[in-house]
mmCIF file of C-alpha atoms and ligand atoms in Angstrom:
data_model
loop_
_atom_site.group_PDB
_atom_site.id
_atom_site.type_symbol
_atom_site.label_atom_id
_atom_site.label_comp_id
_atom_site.label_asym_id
_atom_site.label_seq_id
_atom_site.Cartn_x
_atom_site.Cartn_y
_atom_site.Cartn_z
ATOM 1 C CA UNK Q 1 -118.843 -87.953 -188.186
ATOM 2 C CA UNK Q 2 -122.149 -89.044 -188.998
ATOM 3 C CA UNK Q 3 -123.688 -91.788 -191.269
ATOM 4 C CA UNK Q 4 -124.151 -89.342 -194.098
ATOM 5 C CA UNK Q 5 -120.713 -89.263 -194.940
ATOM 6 C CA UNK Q 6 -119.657 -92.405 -194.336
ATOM 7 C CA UNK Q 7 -118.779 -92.815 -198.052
ATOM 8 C CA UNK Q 8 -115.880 -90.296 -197.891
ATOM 9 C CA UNK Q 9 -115.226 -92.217 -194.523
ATOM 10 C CA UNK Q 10 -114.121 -95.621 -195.830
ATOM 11 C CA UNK Q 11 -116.277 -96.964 -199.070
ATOM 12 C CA UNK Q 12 -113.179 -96.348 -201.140
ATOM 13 C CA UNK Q 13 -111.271 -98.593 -197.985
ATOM 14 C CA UNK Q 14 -109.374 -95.474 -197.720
ATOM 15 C CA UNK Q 15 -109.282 -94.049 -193.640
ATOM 16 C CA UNK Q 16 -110.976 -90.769 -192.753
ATOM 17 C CA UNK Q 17 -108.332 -87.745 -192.701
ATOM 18 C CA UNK Q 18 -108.595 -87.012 -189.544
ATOM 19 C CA UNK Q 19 -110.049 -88.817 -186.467
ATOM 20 C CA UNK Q 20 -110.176 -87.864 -182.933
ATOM 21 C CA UNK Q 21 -109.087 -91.356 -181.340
ATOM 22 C CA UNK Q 22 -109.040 -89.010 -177.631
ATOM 23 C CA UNK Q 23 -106.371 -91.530 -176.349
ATOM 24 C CA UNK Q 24 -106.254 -89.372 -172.933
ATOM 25 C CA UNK Q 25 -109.860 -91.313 -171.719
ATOM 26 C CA UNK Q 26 -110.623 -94.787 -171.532
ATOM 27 C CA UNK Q 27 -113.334 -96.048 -174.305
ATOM 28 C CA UNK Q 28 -115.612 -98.992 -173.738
ATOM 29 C CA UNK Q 29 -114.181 -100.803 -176.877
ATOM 30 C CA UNK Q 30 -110.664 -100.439 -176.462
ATOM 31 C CA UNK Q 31 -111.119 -101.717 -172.794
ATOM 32 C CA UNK Q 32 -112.883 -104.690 -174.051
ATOM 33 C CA UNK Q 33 -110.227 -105.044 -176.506
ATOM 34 C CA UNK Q 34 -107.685 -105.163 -173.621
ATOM 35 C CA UNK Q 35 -109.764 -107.885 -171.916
ATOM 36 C CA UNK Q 36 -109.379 -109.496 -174.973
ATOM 37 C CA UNK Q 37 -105.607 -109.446 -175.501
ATOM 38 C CA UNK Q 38 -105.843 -106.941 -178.225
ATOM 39 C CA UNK Q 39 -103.317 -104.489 -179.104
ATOM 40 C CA UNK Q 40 -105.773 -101.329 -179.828
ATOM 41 C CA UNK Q 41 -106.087 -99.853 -176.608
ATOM 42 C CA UNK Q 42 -104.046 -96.955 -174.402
ATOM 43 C CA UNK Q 43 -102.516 -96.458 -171.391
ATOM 44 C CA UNK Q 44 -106.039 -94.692 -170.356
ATOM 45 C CA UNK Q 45 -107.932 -97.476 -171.298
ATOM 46 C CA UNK Q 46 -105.318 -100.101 -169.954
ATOM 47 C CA UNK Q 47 -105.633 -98.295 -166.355
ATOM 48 C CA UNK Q 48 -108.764 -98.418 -166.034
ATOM 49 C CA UNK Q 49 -109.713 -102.111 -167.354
ATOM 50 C CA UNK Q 50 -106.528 -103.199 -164.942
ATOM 51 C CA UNK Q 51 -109.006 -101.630 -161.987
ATOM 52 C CA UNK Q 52 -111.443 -103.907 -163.470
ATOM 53 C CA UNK Q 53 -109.808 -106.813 -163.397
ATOM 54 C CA UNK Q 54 -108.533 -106.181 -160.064
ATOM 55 C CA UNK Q 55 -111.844 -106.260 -158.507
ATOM 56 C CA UNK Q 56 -112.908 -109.293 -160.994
ATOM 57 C CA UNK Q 57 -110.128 -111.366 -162.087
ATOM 58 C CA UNK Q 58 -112.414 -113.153 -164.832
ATOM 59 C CA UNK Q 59 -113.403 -110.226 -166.997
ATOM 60 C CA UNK Q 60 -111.342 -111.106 -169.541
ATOM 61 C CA UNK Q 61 -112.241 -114.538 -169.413
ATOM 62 C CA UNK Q 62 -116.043 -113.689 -169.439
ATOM 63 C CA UNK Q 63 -115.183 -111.017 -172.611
ATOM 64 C CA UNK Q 64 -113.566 -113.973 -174.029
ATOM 65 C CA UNK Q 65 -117.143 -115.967 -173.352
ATOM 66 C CA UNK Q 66 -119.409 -113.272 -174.595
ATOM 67 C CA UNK Q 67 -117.436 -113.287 -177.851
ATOM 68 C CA UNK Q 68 -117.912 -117.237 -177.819
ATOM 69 C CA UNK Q 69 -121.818 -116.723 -177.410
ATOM 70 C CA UNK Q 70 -121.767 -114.134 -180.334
ATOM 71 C CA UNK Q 71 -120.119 -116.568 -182.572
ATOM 72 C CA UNK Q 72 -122.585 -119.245 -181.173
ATOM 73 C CA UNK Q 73 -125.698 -117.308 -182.206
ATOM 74 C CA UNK Q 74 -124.626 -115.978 -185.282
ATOM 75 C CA UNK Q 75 -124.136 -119.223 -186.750
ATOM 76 C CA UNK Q 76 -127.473 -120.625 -184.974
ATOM 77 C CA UNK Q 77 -129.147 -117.207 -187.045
ATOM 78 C CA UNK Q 78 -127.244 -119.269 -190.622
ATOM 79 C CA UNK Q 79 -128.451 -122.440 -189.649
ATOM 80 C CA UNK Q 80 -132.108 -121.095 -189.322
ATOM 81 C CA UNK Q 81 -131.322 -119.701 -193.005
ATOM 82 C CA UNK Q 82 -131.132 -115.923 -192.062
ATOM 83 C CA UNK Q 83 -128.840 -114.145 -194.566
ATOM 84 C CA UNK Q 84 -128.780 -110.982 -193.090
ATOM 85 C CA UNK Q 85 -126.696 -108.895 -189.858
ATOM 86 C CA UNK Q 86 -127.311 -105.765 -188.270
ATOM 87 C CA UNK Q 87 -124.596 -105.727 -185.340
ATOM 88 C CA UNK Q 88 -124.622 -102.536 -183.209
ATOM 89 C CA UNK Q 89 -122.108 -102.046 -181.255
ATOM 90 C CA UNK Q 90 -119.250 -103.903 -183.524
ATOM 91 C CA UNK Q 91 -116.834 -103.702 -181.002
ATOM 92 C CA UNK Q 92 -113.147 -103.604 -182.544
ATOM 93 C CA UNK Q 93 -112.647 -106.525 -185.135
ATOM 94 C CA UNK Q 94 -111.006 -109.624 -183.204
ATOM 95 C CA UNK Q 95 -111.522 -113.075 -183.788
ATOM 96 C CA UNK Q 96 -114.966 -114.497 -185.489
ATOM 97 C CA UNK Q 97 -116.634 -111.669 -186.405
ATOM 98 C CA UNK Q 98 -119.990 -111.607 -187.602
ATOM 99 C CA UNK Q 99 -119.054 -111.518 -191.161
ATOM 100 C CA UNK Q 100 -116.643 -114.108 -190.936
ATOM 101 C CA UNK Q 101 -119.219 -116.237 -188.691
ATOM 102 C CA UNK Q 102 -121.926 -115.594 -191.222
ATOM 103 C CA UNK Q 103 -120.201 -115.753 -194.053
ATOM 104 C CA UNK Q 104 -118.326 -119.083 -193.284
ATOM 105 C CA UNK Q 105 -121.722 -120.974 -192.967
ATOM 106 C CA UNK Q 106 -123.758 -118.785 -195.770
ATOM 107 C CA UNK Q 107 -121.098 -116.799 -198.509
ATOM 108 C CA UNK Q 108 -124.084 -114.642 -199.289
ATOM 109 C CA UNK Q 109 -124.756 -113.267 -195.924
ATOM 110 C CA UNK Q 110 -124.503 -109.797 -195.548
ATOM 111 C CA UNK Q 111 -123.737 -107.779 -192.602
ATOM 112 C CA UNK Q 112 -124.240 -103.747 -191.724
ATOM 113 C CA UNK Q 113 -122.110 -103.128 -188.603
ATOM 114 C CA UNK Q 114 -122.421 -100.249 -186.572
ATOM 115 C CA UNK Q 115 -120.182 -98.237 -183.977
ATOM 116 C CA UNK Q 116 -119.568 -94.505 -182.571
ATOM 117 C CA UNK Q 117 -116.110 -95.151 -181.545
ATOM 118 C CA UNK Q 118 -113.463 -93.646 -183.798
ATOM 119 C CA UNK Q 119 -111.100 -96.228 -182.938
ATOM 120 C CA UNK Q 120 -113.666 -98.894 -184.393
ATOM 121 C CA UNK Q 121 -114.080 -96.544 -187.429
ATOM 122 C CA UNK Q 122 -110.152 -96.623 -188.242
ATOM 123 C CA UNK Q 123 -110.495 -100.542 -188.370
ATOM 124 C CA UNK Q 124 -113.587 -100.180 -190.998
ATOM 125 C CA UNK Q 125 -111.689 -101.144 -193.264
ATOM 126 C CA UNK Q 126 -111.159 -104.940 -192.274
ATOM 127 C CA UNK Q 127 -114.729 -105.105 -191.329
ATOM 128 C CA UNK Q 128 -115.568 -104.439 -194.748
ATOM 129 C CA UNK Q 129 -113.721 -107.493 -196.236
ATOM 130 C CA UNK Q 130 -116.114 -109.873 -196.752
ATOM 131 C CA UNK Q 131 -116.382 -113.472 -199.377
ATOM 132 C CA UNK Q 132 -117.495 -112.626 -202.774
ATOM 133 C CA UNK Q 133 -120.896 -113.240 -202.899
ATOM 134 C CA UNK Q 134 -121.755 -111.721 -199.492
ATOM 135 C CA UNK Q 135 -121.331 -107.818 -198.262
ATOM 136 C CA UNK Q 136 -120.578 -105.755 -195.033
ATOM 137 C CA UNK Q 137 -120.799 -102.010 -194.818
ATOM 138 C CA UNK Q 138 -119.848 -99.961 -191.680
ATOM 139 C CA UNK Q 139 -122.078 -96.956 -190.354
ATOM 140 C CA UNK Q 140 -120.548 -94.536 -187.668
ATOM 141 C CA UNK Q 141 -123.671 -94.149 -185.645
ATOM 142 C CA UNK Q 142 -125.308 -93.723 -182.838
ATOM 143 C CA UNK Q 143 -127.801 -96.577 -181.107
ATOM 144 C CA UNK Q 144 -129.591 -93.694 -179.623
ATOM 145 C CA UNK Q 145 -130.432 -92.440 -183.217
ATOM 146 C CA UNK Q 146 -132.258 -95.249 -184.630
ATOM 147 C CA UNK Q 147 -133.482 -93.252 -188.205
ATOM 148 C CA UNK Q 148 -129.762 -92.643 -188.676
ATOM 149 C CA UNK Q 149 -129.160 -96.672 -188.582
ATOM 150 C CA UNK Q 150 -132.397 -97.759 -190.511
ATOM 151 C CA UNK Q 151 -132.652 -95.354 -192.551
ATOM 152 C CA UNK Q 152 -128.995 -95.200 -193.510
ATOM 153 C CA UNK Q 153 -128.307 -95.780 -197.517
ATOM 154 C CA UNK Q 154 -126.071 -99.129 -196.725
ATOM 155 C CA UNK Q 155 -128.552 -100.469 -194.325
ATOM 156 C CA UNK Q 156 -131.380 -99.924 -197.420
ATOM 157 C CA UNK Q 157 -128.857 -101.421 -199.998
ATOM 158 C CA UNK Q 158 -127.499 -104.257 -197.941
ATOM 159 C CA UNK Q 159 -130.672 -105.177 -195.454
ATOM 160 C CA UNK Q 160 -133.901 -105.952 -197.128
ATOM 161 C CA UNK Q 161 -136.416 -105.540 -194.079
ATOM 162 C CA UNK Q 162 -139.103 -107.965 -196.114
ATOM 163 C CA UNK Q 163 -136.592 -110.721 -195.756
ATOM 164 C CA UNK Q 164 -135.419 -112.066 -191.904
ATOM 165 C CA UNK Q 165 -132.809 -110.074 -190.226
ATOM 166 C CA UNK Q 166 -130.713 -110.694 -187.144
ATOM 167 C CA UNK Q 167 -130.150 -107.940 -184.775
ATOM 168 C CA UNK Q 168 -127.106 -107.962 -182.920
ATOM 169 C CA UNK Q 169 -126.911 -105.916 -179.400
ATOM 170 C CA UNK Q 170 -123.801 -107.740 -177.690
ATOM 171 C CA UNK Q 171 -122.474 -105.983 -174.646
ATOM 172 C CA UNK Q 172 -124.053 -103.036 -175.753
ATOM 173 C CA UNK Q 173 -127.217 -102.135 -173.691
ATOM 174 C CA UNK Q 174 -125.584 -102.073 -170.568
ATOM 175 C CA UNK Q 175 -123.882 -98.331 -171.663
ATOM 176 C CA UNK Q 176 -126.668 -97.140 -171.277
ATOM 177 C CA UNK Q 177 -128.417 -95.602 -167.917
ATOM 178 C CA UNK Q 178 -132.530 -96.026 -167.620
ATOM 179 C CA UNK Q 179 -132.522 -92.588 -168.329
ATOM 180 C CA UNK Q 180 -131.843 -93.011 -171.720
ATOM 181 C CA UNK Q 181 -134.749 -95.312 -172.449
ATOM 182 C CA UNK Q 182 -132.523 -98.164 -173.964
ATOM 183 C CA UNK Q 183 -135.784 -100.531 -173.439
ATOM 184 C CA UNK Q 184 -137.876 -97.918 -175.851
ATOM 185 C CA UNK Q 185 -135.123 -97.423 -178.310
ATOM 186 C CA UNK Q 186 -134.232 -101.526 -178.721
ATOM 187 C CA UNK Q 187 -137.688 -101.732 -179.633
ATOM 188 C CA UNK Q 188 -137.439 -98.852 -182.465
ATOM 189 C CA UNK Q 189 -135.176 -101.495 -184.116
ATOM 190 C CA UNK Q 190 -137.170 -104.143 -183.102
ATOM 191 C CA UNK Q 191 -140.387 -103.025 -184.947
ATOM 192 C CA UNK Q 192 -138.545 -102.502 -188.020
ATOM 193 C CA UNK Q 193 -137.697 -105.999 -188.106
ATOM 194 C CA UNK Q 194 -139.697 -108.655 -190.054
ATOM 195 C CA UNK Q 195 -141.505 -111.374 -188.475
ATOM 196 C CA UNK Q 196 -139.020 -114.784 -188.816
ATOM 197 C CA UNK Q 197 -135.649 -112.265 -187.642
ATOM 198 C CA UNK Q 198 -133.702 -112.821 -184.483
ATOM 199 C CA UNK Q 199 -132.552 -110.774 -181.570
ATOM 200 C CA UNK Q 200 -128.914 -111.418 -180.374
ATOM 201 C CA UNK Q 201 -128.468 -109.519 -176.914
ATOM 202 C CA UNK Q 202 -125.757 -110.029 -174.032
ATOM 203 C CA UNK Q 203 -126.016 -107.607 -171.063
ATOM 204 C CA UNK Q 204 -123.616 -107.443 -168.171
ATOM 205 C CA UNK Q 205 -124.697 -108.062 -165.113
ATOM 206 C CA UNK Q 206 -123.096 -107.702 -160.846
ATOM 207 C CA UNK Q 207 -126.431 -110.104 -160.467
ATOM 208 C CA UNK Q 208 -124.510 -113.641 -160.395
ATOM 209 C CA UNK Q 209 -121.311 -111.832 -157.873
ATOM 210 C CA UNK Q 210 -120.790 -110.549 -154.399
ATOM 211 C CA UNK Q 211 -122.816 -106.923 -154.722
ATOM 212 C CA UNK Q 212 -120.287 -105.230 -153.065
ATOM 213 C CA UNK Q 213 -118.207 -105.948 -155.491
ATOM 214 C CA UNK Q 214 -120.968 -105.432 -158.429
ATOM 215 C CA UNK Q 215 -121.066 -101.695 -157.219
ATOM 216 C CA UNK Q 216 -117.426 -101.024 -156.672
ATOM 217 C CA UNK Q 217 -116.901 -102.052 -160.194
ATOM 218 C CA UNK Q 218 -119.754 -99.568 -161.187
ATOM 219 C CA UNK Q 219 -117.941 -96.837 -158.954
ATOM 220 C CA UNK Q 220 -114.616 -97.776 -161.683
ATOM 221 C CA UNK Q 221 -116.361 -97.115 -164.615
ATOM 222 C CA UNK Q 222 -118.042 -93.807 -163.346
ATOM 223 C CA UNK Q 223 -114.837 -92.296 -161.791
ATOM 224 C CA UNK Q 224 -113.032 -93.165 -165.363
ATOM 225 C CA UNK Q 225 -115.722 -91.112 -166.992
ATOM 226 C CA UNK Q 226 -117.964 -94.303 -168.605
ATOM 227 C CA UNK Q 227 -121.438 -95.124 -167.761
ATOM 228 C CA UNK Q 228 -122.355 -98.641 -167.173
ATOM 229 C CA UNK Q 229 -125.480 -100.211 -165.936
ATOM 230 C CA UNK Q 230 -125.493 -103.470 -164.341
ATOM 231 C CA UNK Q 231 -129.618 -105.445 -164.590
ATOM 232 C CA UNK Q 232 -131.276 -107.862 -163.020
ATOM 233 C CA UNK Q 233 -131.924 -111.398 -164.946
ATOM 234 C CA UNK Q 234 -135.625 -109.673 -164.568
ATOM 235 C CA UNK Q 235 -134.428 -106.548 -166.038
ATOM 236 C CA UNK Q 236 -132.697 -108.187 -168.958
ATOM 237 C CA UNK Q 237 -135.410 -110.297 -170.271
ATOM 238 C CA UNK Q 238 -137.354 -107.055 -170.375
ATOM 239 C CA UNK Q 239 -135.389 -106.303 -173.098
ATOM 240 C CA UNK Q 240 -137.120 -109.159 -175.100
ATOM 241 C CA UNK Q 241 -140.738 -107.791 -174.532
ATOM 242 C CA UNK Q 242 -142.687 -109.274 -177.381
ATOM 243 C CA UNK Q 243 -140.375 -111.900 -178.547
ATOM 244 C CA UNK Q 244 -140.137 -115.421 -178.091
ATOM 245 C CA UNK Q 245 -137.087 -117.041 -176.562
ATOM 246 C CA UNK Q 246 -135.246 -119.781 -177.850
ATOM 247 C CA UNK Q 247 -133.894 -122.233 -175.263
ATOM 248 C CA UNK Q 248 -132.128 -122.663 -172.850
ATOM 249 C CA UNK Q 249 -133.329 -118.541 -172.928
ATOM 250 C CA UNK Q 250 -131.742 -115.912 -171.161
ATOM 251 C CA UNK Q 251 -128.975 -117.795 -169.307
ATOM 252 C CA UNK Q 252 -125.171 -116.750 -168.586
ATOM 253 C CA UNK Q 253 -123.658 -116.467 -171.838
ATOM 254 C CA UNK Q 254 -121.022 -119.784 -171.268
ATOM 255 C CA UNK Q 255 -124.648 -121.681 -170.572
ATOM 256 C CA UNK Q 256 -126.329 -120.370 -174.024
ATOM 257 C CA UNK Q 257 -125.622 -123.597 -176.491
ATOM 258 C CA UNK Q 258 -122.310 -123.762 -175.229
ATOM 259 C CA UNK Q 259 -119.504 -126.200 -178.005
ATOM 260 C CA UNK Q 260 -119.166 -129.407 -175.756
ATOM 261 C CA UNK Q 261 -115.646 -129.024 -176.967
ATOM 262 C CA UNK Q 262 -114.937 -125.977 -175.658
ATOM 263 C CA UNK Q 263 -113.017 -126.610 -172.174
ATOM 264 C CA UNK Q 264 -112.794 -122.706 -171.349
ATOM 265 C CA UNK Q 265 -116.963 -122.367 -171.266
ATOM 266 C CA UNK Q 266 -117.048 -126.056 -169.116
ATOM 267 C CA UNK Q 267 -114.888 -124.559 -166.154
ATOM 268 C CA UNK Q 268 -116.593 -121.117 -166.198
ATOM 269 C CA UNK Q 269 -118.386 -120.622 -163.121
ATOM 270 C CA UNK Q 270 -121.899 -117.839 -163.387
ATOM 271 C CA UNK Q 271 -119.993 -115.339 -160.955
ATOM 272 C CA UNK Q 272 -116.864 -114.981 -163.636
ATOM 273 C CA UNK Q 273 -119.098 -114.718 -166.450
ATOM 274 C CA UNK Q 274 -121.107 -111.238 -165.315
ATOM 275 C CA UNK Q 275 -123.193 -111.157 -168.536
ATOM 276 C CA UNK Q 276 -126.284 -113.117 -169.909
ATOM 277 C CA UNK Q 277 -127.024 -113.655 -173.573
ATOM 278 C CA UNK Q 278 -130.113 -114.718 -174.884
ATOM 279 C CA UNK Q 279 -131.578 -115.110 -178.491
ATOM 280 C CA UNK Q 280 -135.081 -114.431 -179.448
ATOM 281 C CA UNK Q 281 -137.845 -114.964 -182.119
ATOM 282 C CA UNK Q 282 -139.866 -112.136 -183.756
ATOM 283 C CA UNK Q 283 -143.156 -114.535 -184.347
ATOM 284 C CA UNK Q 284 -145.847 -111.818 -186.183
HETATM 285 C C1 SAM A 1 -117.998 -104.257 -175.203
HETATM 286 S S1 SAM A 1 -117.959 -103.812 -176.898
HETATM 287 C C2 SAM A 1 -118.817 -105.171 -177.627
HETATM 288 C C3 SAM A 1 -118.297 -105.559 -179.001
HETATM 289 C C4 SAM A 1 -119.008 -106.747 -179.653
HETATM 290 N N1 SAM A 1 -120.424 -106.477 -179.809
HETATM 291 C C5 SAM A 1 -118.825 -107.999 -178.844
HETATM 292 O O1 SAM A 1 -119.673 -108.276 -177.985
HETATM 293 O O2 SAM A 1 -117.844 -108.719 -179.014
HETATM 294 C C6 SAM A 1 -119.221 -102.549 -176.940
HETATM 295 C C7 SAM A 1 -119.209 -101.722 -178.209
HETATM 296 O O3 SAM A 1 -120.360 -100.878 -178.205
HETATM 297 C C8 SAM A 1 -119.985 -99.627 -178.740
HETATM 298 N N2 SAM A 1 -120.914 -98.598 -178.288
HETATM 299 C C9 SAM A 1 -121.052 -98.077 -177.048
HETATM 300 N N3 SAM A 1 -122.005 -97.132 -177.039
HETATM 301 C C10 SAM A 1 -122.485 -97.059 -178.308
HETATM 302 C C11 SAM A 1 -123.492 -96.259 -178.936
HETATM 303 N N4 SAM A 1 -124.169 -95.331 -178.241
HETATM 304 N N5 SAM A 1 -123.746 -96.462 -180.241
HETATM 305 C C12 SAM A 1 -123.044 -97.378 -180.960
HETATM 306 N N6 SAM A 1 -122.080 -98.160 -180.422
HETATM 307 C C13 SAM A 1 -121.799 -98.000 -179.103
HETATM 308 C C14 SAM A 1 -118.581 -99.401 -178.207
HETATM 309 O O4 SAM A 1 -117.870 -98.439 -178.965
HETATM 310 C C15 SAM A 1 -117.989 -100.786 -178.327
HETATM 311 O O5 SAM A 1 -117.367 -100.977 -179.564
#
């Protein structure tokens, strides 16, 4: 399915006819729906997350943390005033989502959220459900096909790229191998954006555990058929070429802003988290 028909797909709310969920292989979103005690996932995807969490005990805890940083920066983007979301890789809905975020501390925001997973297609439907004032459509896309995200029709009708936009790329980047230029195609979206929007990014990193067990948990993903690619602090902040950091800057994610109330991101330690987040500034 592409974004062209997404309007058949779910504008009515209704569910596409048919969609291949292929329960038989693990996906990265129902695996980090697992992590996050959510009930959208198969045996497939169960088995191989449990290999995960064998090797690192914390990876639900530090899924549980990168959610807390996306809720984090979304509201820091409404505080700043920006009304509008683009959030690739939307992950299955689960708590705070970026509408919800948004929308709670602006009722106008709107949000475009983007995913190539069927499963997160079937569950367009809650994504959609925004306040009154504000809107969120759903694109089944691709990140590596940036014209069919920008140039989709309910990116044009909810985004206006004059206006400040914040890019969300949580836990996404690190799908992708160096072969497929994610550097080069982050900054396709990146150029669109105006100067006053935001960058969002988390990436998962083996950087901040034992490296033997950083590559082991590489070796799971590959034997169950997924590609993951762990970077470098160095390699990460690449990823923000051209953009200006807010503090504390690229930092693991329990350490970016983190709610003094929050107990959970106090006792994290930087080996369970595995991921940084960072937020950045598009100046001019
Ligand atoms: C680990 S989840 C992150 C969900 C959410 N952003 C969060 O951090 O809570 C990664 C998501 O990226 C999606 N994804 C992976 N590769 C993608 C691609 N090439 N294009 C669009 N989405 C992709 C997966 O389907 C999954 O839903």
């Amino acid at each position: 399915m592409t974004a062209e028909n997404w309007d058949w797909a779910v504008s009515d709310g209704s569910l596409p006819a048919s969609v291949d969920l292929r329960t038989d292989i693990p996906h990265p979103a129902r695996m980090y729906d697992y992590y996050l005690g959510g009930k959208d996932n198969f045996p497939a995807d169960r088995a191989a997350a449990a290999q995960v969490v064998q090797l690192l005990p914390s990876a639900p805890a530090g899924s549980r943390a990168n959610r807390r940083f996306l809720g984090r920066a979304v509201r820091y983007a409404a505080e700043l005033g920006i009304r509008q979301f683009l959030d690739i890789g939307t992950g299955i809905p689960a708590s705070n989502n970026t509408h919800e975020v948004a929308q709670a501390a602006s009722p106008d925001a709107r949000v475009v959220y983007v995913d190539n997973d069927p499963i997160v297609l079937t569950h367009a439907r809650a994504l959609l459900r925004g306040t009154a004032e504000g809107r969120t459509a759903y694109i089944d896309a691709d990140f590596r096909d940036p014209d069919s995200i920008l140039q989709a029709a309910q990116t044009k009708e909810l985004l206006d790229f004059t206006q400040p936009v914040a890019l969300l790329v949580v836990a996404l980047l690190h799908f992708f191998s160096d072969t497929d230029n994610p550097q080069a195609l982050l900054a396709r979206y990146v150029e669109a954006l105006p100067p006053g929007s935001l960058l969002i990014l988390t990436h998962g990193t083996g950087e901040l555990m034992d490296p033997e067990i950083a590559a082991r948990i590489e070796d799971t993903y590959t034997k169950s058929g997924l590609n993951i690619r762990s970077r470098t602090h160095v390699q990460v902040l690449e990823f923000f070429k051209g953009l200006e950091l807010v503090e504390p800057g690229l930092v693991p994610v329990h350490e970016w802003r983190p709610d003094p109330d929050n107990e959970d991101d106090r006792l994290m330690t930087r080996e369970e988290v595995a991921g940084y987040g960072g937020v950045a500034l598009k100046r001019g």
